[in-house]
Short mmCIF file of C-alpha atoms and ligand atoms in Angstrom, two decimals:
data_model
loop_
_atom_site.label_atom_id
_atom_site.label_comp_id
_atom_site.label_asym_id
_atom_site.label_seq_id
_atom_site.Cartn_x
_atom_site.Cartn_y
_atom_site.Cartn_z
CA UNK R 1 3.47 78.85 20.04
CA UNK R 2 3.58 81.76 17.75
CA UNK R 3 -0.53 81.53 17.07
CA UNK R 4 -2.84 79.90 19.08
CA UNK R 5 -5.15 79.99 15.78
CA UNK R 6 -6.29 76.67 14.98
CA UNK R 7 -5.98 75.99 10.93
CA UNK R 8 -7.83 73.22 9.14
CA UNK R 9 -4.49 72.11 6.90
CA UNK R 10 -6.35 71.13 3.37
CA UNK R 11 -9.24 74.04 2.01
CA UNK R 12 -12.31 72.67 3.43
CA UNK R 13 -15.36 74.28 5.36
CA UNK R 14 -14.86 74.70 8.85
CA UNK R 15 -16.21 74.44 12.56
CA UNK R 16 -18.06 77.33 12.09
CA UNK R 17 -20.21 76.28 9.06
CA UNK R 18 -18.72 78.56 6.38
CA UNK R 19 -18.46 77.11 3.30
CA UNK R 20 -15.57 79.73 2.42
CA UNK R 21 -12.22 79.47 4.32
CA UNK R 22 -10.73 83.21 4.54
CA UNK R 23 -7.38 83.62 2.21
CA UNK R 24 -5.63 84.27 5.20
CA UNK R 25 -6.78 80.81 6.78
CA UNK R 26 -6.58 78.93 3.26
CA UNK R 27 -2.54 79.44 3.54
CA UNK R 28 -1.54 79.18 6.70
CA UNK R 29 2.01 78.87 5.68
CA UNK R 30 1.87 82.38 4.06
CA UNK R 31 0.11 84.03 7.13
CA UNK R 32 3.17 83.30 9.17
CA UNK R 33 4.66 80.32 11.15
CA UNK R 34 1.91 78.08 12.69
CA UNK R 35 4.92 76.12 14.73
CA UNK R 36 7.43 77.52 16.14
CA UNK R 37 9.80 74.38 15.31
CA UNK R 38 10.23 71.89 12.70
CA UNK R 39 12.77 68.58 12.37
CA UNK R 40 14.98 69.39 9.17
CA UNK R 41 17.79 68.26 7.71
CA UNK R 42 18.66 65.85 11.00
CA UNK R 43 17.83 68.66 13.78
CA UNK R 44 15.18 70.72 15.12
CA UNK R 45 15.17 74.09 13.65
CA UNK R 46 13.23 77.45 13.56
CA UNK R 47 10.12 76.62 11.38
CA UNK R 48 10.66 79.41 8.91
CA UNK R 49 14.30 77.62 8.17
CA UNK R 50 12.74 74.16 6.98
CA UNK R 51 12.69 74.92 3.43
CA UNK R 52 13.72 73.16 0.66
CA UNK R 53 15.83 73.71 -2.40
CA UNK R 54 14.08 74.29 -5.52
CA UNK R 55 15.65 71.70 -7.14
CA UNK R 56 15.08 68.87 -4.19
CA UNK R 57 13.73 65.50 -6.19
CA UNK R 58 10.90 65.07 -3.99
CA UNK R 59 9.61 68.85 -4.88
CA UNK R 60 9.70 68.48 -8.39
CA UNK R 61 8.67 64.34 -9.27
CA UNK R 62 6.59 63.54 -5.47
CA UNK R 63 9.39 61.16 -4.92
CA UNK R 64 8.60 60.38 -1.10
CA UNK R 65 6.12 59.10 1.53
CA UNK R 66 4.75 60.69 4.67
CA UNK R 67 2.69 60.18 7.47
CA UNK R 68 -0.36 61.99 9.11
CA UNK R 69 -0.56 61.26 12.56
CA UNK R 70 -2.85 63.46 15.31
CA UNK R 71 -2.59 64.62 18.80
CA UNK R 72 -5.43 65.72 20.75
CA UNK R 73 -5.53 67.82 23.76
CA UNK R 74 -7.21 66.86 27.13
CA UNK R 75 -8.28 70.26 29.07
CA UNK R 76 -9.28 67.71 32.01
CA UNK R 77 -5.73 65.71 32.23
CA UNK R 78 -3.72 69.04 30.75
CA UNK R 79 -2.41 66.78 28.48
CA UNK R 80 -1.83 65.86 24.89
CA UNK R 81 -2.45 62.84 23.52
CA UNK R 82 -1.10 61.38 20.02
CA UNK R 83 -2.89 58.49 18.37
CA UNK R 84 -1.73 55.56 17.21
CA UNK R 85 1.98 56.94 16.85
CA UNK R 86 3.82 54.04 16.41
CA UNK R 87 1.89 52.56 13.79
CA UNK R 88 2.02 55.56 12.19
CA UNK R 89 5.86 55.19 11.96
CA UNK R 90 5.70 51.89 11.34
CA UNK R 91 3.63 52.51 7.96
CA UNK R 92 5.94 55.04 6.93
CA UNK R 93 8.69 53.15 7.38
CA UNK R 94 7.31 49.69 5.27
CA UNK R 95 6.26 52.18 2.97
CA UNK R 96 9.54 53.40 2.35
CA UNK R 97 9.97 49.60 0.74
CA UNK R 98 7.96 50.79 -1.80
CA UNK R 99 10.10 53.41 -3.29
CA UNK R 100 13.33 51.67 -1.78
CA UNK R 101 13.88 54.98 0.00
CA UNK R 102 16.16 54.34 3.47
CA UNK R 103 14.64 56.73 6.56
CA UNK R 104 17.86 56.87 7.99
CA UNK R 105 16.21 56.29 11.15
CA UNK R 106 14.25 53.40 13.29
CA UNK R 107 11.00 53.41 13.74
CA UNK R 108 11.79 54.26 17.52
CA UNK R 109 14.01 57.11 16.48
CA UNK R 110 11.61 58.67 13.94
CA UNK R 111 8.38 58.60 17.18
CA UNK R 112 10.80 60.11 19.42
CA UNK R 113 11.85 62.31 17.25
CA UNK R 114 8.03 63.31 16.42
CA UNK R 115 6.96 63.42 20.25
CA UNK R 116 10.18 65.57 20.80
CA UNK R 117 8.92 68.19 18.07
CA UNK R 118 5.14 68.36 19.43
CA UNK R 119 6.62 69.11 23.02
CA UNK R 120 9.10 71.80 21.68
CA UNK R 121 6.42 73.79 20.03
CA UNK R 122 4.55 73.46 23.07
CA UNK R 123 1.24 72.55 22.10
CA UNK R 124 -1.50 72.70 24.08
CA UNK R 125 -4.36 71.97 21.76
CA UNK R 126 -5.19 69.31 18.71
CA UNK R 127 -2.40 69.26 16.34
CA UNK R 128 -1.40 67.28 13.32
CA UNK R 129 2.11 65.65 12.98
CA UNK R 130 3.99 65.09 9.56
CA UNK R 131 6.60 62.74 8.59
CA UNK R 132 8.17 62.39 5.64
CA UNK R 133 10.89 60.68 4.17
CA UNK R 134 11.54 62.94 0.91
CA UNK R 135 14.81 62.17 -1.77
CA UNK R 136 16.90 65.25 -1.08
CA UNK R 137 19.07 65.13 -3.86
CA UNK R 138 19.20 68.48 -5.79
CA UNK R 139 18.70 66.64 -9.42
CA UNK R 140 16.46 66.71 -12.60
CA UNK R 141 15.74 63.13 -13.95
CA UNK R 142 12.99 61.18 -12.13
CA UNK R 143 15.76 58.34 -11.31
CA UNK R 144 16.21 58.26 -7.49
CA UNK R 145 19.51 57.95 -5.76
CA UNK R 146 20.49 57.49 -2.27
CA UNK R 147 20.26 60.94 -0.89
CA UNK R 148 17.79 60.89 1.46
CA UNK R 149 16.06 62.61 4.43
CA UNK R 150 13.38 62.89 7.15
CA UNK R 151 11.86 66.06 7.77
CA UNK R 152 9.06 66.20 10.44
CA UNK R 153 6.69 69.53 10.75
CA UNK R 154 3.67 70.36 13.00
CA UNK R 155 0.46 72.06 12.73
CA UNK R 156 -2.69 73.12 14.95
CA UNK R 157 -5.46 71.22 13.33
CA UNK R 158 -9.01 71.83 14.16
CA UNK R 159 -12.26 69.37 12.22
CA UNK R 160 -10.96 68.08 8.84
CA UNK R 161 -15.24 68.18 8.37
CA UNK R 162 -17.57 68.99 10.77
CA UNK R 163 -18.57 65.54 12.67
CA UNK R 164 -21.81 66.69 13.19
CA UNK R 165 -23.20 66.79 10.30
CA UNK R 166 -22.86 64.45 7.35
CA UNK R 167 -21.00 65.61 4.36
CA UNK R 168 -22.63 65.49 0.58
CA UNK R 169 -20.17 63.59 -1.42
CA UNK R 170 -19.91 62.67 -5.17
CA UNK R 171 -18.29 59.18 -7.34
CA UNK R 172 -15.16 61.07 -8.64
CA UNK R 173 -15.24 60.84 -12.06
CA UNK R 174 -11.35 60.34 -11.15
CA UNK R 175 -10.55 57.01 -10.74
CA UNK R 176 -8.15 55.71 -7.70
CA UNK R 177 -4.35 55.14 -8.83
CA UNK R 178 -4.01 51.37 -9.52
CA UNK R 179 -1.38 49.29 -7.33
CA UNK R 180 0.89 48.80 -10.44
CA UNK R 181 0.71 52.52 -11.34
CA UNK R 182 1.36 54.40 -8.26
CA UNK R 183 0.36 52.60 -5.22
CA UNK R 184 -2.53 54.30 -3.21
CA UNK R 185 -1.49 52.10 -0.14
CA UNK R 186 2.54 53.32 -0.32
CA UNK R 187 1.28 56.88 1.13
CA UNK R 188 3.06 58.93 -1.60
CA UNK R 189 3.59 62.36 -2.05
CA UNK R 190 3.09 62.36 -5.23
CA UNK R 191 -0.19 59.80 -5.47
CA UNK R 192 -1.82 62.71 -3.66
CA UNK R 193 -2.54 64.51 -6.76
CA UNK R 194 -5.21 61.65 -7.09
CA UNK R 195 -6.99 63.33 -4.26
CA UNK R 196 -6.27 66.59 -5.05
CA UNK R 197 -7.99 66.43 -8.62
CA UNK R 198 -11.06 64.56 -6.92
CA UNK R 199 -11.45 67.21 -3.78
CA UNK R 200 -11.07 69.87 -6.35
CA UNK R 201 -13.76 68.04 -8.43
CA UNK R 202 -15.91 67.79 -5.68
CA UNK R 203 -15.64 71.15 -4.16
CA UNK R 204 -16.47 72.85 -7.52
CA UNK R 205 -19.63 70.76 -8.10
CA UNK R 206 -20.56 71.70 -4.59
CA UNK R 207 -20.20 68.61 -2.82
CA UNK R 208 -18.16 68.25 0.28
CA UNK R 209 -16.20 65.42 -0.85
CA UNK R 210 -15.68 62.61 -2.98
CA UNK R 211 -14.98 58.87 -3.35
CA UNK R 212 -13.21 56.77 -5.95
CA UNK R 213 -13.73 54.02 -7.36
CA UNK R 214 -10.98 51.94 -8.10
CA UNK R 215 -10.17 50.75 -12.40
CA UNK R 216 -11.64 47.77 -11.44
CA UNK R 217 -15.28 50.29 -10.93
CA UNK R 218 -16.03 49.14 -7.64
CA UNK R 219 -16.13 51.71 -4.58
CA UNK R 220 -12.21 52.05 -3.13
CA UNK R 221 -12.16 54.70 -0.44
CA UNK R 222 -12.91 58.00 -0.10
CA UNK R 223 -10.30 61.21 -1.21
CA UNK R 224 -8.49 61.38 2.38
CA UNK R 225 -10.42 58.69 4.06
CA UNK R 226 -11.71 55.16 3.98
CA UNK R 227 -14.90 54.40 3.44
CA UNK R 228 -17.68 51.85 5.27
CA UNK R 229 -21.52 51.10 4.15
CA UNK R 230 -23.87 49.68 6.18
CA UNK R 231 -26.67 47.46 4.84
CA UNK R 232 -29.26 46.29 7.05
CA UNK R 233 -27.26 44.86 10.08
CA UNK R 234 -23.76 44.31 8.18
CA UNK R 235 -20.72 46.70 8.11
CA UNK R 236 -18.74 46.64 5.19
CA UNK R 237 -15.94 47.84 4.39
CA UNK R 238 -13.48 47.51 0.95
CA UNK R 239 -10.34 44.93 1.27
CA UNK R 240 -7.08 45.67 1.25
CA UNK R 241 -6.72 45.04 -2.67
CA UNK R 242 -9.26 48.22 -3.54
CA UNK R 243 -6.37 49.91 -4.04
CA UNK R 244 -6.94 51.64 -0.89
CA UNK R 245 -4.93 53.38 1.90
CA UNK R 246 -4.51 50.93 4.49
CA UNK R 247 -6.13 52.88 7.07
CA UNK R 248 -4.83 52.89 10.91
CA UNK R 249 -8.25 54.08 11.83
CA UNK R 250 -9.85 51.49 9.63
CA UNK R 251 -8.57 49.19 11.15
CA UNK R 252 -9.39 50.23 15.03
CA UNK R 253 -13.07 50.88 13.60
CA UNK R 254 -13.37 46.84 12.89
CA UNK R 255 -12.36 46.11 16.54
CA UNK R 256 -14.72 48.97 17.37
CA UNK R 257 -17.40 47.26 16.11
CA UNK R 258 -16.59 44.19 16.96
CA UNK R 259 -15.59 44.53 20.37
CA UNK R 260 -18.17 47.40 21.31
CA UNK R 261 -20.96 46.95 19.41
CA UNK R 262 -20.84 43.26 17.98
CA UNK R 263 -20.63 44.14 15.02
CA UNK R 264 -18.22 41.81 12.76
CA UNK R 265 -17.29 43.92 9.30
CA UNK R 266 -17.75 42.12 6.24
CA UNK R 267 -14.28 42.88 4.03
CA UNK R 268 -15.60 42.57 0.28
CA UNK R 269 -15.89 44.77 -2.99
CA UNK R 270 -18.57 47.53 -3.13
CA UNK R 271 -20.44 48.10 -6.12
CA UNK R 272 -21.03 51.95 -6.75
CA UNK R 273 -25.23 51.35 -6.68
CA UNK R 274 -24.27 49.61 -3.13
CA UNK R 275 -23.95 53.59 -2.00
CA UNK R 276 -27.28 54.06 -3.26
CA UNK R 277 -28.70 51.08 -1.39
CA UNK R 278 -26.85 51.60 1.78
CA UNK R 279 -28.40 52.35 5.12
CA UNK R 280 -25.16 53.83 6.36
CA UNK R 281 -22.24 55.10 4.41
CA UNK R 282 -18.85 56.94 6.65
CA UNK R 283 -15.60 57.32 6.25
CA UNK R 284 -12.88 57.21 8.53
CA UNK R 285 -9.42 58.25 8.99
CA UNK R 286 -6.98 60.15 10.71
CA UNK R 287 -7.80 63.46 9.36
CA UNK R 288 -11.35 63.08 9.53
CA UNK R 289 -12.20 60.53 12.20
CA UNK R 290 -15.42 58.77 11.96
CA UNK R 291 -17.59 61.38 9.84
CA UNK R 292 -21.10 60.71 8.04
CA UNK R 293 -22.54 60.71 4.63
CA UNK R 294 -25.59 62.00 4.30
CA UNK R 295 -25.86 61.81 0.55
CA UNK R 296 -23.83 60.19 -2.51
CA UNK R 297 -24.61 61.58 -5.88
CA UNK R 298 -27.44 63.62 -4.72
CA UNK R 299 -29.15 60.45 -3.34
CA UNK R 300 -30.07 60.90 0.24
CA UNK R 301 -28.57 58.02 2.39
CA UNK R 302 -30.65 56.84 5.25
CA UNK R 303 -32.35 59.73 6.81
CA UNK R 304 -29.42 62.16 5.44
CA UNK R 305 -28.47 62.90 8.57
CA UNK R 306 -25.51 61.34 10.50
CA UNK R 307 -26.44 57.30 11.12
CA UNK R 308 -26.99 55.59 14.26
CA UNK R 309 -24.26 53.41 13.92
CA UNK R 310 -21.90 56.28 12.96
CA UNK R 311 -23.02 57.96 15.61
CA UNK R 312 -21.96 55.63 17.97
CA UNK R 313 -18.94 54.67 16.67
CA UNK R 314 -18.29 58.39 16.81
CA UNK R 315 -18.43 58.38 20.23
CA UNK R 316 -16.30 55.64 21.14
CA UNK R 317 -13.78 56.70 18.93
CA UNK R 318 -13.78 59.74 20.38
CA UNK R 319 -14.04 59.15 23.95
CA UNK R 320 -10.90 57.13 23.19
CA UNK R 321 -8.21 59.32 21.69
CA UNK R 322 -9.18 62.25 23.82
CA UNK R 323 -7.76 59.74 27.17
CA UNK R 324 -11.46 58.82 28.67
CA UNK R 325 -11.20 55.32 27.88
CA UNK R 326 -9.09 53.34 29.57
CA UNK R 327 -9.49 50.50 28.09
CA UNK R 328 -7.33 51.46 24.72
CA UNK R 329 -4.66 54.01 26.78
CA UNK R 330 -2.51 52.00 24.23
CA UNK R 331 -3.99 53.63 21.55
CA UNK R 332 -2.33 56.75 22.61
CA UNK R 333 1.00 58.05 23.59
CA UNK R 334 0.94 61.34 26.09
CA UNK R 335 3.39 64.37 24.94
CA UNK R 336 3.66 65.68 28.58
CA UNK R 337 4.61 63.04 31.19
CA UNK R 338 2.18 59.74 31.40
C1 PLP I 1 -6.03 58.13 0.80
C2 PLP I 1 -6.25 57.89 2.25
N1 PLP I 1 -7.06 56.89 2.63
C3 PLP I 1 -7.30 56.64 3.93
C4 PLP I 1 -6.74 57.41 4.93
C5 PLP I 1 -6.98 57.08 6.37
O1 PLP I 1 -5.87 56.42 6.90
P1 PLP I 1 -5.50 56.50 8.44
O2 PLP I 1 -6.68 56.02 9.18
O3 PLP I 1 -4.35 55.58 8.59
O4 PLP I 1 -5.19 57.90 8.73
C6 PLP I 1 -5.91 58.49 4.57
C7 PLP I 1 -5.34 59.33 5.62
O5 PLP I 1 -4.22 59.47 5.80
C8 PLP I 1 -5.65 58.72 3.21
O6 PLP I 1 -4.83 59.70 2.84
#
C-alpha cells in the first residue's frame, strides 16, 4: 500500500467530527495514489496508469454503470472481509441491460477479478471496491456503440457518516430522476449528478444530507442511501417503484428485522409529513451502513439522537460484515484464505 491513510471517498465530515475535510483529504486522487493497483483496460496495472482518454464516451455523456461494494478488515481473524460481493456483480451486470452495455465478462469473472485487485494492493484495513462497465469508445455524439470495458479501482474507506451520531438531513428541493428519464435503480454514472446537486444542496444549507422525493412527491430514498421510518411499532420502507436504488443492504435490513428482531417491514409510499411524524427515520446502504436521522427539515425526530431500533440494527449489521456472526458468513467473502 502506498498510504495507509484512510480517505472518506465523497466530501463529507469525518471520524473525527470536523465538519471541514482538509484539501489534501478532499482529493485523494490528487494527493497521490491511494492503491497501488487498479484493473484497466483487461489487466491489472499501476494505479497512476488507469486513466482515461479525454474523449472516452463515458467521461463526457455518464454513459456507464458501476458498483460500490465494501470490504472490512478483521484485526481478530487478520482478515478482510467483502460484503455481499456477488450481488454486487450481479446488479451491475442486470444493470448493464439497462443501457444494453455488454461487461465482457461473467459475473464470476468480474468478483474474481475484484477479489484479485483487493489482495494485490494488499489491504489490510476497510476499503471500498469499484466496478464499472464504462463505453470506451473515443467519440462525440451521445449514441453508444459497442466498445466497451470494465475497469475496477480500490480505495481505503473509513465512515461515509459517523454512525454514532445521527445526521441532520433536509427534503432536496431536487427531485429523484424518474424511471423513464434516467433510471435511479440502473446505478448510472451519469444519474449521479442527481445526488451530487442534492449533497451539494444539503451541505451548503448546513445539513448533513438529504433525501428526495420522487415526481410523484412522496419520500424515495436518501442521496447515497435508502431510507426507512419507523412509526410506532412498524418499519417502513419505500417499494421498489420510488424510483429508488434497489439497495443490497436494504434488502438484508428486512431479513434483519425480521429474522432478529421480528420486525416485518411494511413496503409502501411515504408521504414527506410521514418524516415529521416518524419515531425513527435511517438510511442504509453500502456506503453508509445503517446510520440515524436525528432531524428532517429542522424537525427533531424522536429524541434526535440515534433510535433504539437503529441502534440495534446497527449492531447486528455490524457484528455481521466484520465476520462475528456466523450465522450470515455467506454474507461475506474473505480476501485472504477462508
Ligand atoms: C442512490 C443510492 N441508493 C441506495 C444505495 C444503497 O444501495 P446498496 O445497499 O446496494 O449499497 C446507494 C449505494 O450505492 C445509492 O447510490
Amino acid at each position: 500500500m502506498t498510504t495507509e491513510k484512510t480517505l472518506d471517498a465523497i466530501e463529507t465530515p469525518d471520524a473525527t467530527g470536523r465538519d471541514e475535510m482538509t484539501k489534501e483529504e478532499r482529493r485523494p486522487v490528487d494527493a497521490g495514489p491511494v492503491a497501488d493497483y487498479a484493473f484497466f483496460e483487461g489487466k491489472i496495472v499501476p494505479f497512476d496508469q488507469a486513466r482515461v482518454h479525454i474523449l472516452t464516451h463515458t467521461f463526457n455523456y455518464g454513459t456507464g454503470v458501476f458498483e460500490g461494494i465494501r470490504g472490512y478488515w478483521s484485526d481478530e481473524q487478520k482478515n478482510l472481509f467483502v460484503v455481499r460481493l456477488r450481488e454486487h456483480v450481479e446488479r451491475l451486470v442486470t444493470n448493464c441491460r439497462i443501457l444494453m452495455l455488454e461487461p465482457g465478462y461473467t459475473v464470476s469473472e468480474i468478483a474474481d477479478t475484484c477479489l484479485e485487485l483487493v489482495r494485490k494492493n494488499g489491504f489490510r484495513q476497510d476499503v471500498y471496491v469499484r466496478p464499472i462497465v464504462y463505453c470506451s469508445a473515443l467519440r462525440v455524439g451521445p449514441g453508444m456503440n459497442e466498445e466497451q470495458a470494465l475497469a475496477v479501482y480500490n480505495i481505503p474507506m473509513g465512515h461515509y457518516h459517523d454512525p454514532s451520531h445521527a445526521i441532520d438531513v433536509m427534503v432536496s428541493s431536487w427531485r429523484r430522476t424518474d424511471d423513464n428519464a434516467i433510471p435511479a435503480r440502473g446505478k448510472i454514472n451519469g444519474a449521479y449528478v442527481n445526488s451530487s446537486l442534492a449533497i451539494t444542496e444539503a451541505k451548503r444549507a448546513g445539513f448533513d444530507d438529504a433525501i428526495f422525493l420522487n415526481q410523484n412527491g412522496n419520500v424515495s430514498e436518501g442521496s447515497v442511501m435508502n431510507l426507512y421510518i419507523r412509526r410506532g411499532d412498524a418499519l417502513i420502507t419505500p417499494p421498489v417503484t420510488a424510483n429508488i436504488l434497489e439497495g443490497i443492504t436494504r434488502a438484508d435490513v428486512m431479513t434483519l428485522a425480521r429474522d432478529e428482531l421480528g420486525i416485518d417491514v411494511v413496503e409502501r409510499s411515504i408521504d414527506r409529513t410521514e418524516l415529521y411524524h416518524a419515531d425513527e427515520v435511517f438510511f442504509c446502504g453500502t456506503g453508509a451502513k445503517v446510520l440515524g436521522v436525528g432531524s428532517v427539515d429542522r424537525r427533531k425526530i424522536g429524541e434526535g439522537g440515534v433510535g433504539p431500533v437503529t441502534q440495534k440494527l446497527q449492531g447486528i449489521y455490524d457484528a455481521i460484515v466484520h465476520g462475528k456472526n456466523r450465522k450470515y458468513a455467506d454474507w461475506l467473502t474473505p480476501v485472504y484464505g477462508s
